[in-house]
GROMACS .gro file of C-alpha atoms in nm:
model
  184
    1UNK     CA    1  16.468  -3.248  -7.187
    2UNK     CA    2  16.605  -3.428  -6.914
    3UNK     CA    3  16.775  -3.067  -6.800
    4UNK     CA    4  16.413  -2.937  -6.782
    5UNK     CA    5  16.244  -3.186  -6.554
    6UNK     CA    6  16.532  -3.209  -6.323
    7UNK     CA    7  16.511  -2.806  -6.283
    8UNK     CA    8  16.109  -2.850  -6.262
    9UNK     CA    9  16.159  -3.120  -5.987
   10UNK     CA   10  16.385  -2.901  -5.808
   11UNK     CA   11  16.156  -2.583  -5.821
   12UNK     CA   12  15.866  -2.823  -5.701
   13UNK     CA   13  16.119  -2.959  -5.454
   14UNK     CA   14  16.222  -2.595  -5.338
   15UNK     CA   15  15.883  -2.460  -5.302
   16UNK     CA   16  15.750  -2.735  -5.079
   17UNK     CA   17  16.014  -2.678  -4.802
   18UNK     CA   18  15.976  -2.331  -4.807
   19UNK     CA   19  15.629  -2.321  -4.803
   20UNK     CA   20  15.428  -2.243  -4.492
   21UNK     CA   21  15.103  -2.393  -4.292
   22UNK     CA   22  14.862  -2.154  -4.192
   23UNK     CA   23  14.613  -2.331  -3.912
   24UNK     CA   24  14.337  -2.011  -3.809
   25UNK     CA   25  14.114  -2.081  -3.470
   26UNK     CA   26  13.800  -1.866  -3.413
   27UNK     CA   27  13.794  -1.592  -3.142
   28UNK     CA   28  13.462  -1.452  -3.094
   29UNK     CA   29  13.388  -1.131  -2.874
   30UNK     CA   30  13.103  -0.973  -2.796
   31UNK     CA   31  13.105  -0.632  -2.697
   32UNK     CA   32  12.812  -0.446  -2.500
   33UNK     CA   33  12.871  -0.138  -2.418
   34UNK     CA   34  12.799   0.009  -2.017
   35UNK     CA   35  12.867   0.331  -1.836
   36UNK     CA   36  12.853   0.268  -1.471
   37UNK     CA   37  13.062   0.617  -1.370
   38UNK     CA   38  12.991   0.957  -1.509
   39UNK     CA   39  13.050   1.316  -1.404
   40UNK     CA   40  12.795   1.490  -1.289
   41UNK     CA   41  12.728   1.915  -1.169
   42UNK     CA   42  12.897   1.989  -0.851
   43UNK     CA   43  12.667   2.238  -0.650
   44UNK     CA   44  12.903   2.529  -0.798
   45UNK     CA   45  12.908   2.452  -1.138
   46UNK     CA   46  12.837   2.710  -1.347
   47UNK     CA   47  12.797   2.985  -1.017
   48UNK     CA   48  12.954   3.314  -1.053
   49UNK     CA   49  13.339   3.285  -1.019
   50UNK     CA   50  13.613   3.622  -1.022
   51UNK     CA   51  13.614   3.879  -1.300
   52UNK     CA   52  13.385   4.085  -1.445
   53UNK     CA   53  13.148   3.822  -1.651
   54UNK     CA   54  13.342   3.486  -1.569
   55UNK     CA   55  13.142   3.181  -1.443
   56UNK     CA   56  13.295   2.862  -1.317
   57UNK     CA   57  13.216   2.678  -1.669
   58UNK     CA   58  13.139   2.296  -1.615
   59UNK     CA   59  13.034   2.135  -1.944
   60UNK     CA   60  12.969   1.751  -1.953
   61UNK     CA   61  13.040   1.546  -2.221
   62UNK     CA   62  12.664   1.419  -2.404
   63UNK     CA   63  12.718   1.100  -2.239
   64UNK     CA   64  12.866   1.255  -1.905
   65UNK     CA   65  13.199   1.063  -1.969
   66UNK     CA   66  13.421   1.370  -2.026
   67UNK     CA   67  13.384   1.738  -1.830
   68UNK     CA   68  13.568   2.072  -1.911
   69UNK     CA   69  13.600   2.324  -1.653
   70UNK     CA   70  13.721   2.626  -1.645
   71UNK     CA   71  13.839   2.813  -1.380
   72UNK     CA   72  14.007   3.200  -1.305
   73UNK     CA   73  14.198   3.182  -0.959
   74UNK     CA   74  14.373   3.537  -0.872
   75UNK     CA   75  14.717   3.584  -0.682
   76UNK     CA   76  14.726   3.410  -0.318
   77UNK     CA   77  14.499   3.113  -0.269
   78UNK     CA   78  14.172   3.034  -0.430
   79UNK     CA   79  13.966   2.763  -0.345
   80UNK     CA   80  13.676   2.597  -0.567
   81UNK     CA   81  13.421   2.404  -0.399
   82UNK     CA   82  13.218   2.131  -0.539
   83UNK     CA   83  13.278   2.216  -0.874
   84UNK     CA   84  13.180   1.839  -0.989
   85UNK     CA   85  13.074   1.499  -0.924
   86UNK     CA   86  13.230   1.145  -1.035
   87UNK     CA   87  12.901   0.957  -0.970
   88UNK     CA   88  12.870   0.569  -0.924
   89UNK     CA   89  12.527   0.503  -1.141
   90UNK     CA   90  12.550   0.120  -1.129
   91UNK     CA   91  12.336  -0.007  -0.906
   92UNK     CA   92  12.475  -0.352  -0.831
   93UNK     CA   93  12.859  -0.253  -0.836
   94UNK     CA   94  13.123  -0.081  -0.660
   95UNK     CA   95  13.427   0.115  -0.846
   96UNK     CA   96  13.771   0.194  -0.717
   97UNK     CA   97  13.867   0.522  -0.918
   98UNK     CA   98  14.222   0.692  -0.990
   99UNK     CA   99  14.357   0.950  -1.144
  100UNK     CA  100  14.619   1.055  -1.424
  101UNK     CA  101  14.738   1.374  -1.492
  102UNK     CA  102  14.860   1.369  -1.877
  103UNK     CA  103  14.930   1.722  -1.934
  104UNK     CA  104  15.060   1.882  -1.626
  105UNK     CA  105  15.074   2.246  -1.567
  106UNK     CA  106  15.412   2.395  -1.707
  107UNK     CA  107  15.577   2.736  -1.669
  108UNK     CA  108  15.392   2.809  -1.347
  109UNK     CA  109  15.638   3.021  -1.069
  110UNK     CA  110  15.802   2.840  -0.843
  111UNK     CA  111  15.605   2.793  -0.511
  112UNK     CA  112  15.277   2.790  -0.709
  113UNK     CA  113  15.025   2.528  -0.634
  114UNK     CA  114  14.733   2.343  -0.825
  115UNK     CA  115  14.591   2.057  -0.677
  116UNK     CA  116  14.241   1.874  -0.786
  117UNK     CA  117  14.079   1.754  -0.424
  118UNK     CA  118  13.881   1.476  -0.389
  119UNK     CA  119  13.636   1.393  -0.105
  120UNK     CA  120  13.347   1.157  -0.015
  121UNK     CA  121  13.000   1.241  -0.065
  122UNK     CA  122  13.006   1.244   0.319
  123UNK     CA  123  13.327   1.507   0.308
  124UNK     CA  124  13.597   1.316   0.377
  125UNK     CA  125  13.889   1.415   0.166
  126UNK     CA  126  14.043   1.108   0.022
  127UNK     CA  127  14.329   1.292  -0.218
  128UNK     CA  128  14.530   1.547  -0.364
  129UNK     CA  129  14.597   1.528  -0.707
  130UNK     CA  130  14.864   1.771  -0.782
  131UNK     CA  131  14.817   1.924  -1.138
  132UNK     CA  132  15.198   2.025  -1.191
  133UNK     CA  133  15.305   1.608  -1.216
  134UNK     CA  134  15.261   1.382  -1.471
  135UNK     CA  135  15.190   1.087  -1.277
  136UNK     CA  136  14.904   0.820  -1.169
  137UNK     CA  137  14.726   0.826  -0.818
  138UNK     CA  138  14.634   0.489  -0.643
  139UNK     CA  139  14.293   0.392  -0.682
  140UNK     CA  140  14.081   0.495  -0.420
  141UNK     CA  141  13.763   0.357  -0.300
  142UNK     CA  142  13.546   0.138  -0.349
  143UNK     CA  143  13.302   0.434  -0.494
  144UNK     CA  144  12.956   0.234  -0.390
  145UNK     CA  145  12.700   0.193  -0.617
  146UNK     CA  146  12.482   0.511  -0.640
  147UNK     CA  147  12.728   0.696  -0.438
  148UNK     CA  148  12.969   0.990  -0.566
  149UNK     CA  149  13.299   1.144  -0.483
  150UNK     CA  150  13.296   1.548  -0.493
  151UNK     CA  151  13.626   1.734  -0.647
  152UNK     CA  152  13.733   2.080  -0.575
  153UNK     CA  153  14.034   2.276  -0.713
  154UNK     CA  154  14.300   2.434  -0.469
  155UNK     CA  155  14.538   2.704  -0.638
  156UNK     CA  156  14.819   2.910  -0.469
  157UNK     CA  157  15.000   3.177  -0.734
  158UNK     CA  158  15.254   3.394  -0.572
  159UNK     CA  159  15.238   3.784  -0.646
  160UNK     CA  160  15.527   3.901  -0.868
  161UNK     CA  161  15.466   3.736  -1.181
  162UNK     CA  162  15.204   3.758  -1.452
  163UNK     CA  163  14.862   3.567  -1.375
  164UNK     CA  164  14.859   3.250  -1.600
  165UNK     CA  165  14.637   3.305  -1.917
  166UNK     CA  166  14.466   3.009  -2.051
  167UNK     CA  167  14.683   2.763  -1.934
  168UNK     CA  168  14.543   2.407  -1.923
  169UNK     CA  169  14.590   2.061  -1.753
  170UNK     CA  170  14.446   1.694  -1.881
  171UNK     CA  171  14.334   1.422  -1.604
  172UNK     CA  172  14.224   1.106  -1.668
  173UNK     CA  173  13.957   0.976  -1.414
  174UNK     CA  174  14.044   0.600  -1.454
  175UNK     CA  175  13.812   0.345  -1.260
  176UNK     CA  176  13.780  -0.081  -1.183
  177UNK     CA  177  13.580  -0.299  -1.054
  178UNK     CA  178  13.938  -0.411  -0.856
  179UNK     CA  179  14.233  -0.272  -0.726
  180UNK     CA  180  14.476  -0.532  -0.736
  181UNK     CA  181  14.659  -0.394  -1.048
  182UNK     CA  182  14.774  -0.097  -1.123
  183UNK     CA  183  14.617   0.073  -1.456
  184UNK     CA  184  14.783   0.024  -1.774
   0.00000   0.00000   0.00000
């Protein structure tokens, strides 16, 4: 009997400096939701564009936070102007904006060009993104409040080798109320 309490003692005695203390602190958050930066038509979205039947197709996201386009350059250099908009719609705030190509363009010739160009509502161009990196711009900006920047699309494709055929590229359009870090 004596065996048995010395071996229950010694469980009890083994659990207790194992065990563990668990202390939990609240953390609320509240989360409301804004959208101070959307996209937005250029003037030539949508307008006739090469080929028999093609369009330069802009669709916008339902909330205007995402756009596709769609494009259909030809050999040489084609230029598309004011396709769309990233429009500031706060109107108390200013945005610095960049840029992230994800998914570059691959498999292009060498000497081939695809560049997304970004200017002020004014016309000033303020970058090149080149499609065929995977990389992250610097911000730009400040984008005022109610003010927009206007992109166009640049492409060079040398003759000599077969016109690319549904080939696609992902950007990010990344934006802060600051520019004193870079974006994760």
């Amino acid at each position: 009997m004596k065996k048995l309490y010395l071996l229950i003692a010694l469980a009890v005695a083994a659990a207790a400096v194992n065990a563990a203390v668990f202390a939990y602190y609240p953390i609320t958050v509240n989360i409301t939701g804004v959208r101070p930066v959307v996209f937005d038509y250029g003037s030539n979205a949508n307008q006739p564009d090469l080929g028999t039947g093609n369009n330069i197709a802009v669709t916008l996201g339902s909330n205007r936070t995402s756009v596709t386009i769609e494009i259909h350059p030809t050999y040489q250099y084609t230029y598309y102007h004011n396709i769309t908009l990233v429009r500031n719609i706060d109107t108390g705030k200013a945005y610095y904006v960049a840029f992230r190509v994800t998914q570059p363009i691959t498999g292009w010739p060498p000497g081939s060009v695809a560049k997304m160009i970004v200017y002020t509502s004014g016309g000033t161009k303020v970058i090149e993104v080149d499609l065929k990196q995977q990389y992250t711009t610097g911000w730009i900006g400040p984008l005022s409040a109610g003010d927009y920047y206007r992109i166009d699309f640049y492409i060079y494709y040398p003759e000599g080798y077969p016109l690319p055929n549904n080939t696609q590229v992902e950007v990010q359009l990344i934006y802060s109320p600051q520019n004193t870090e870079a974006p994760p």
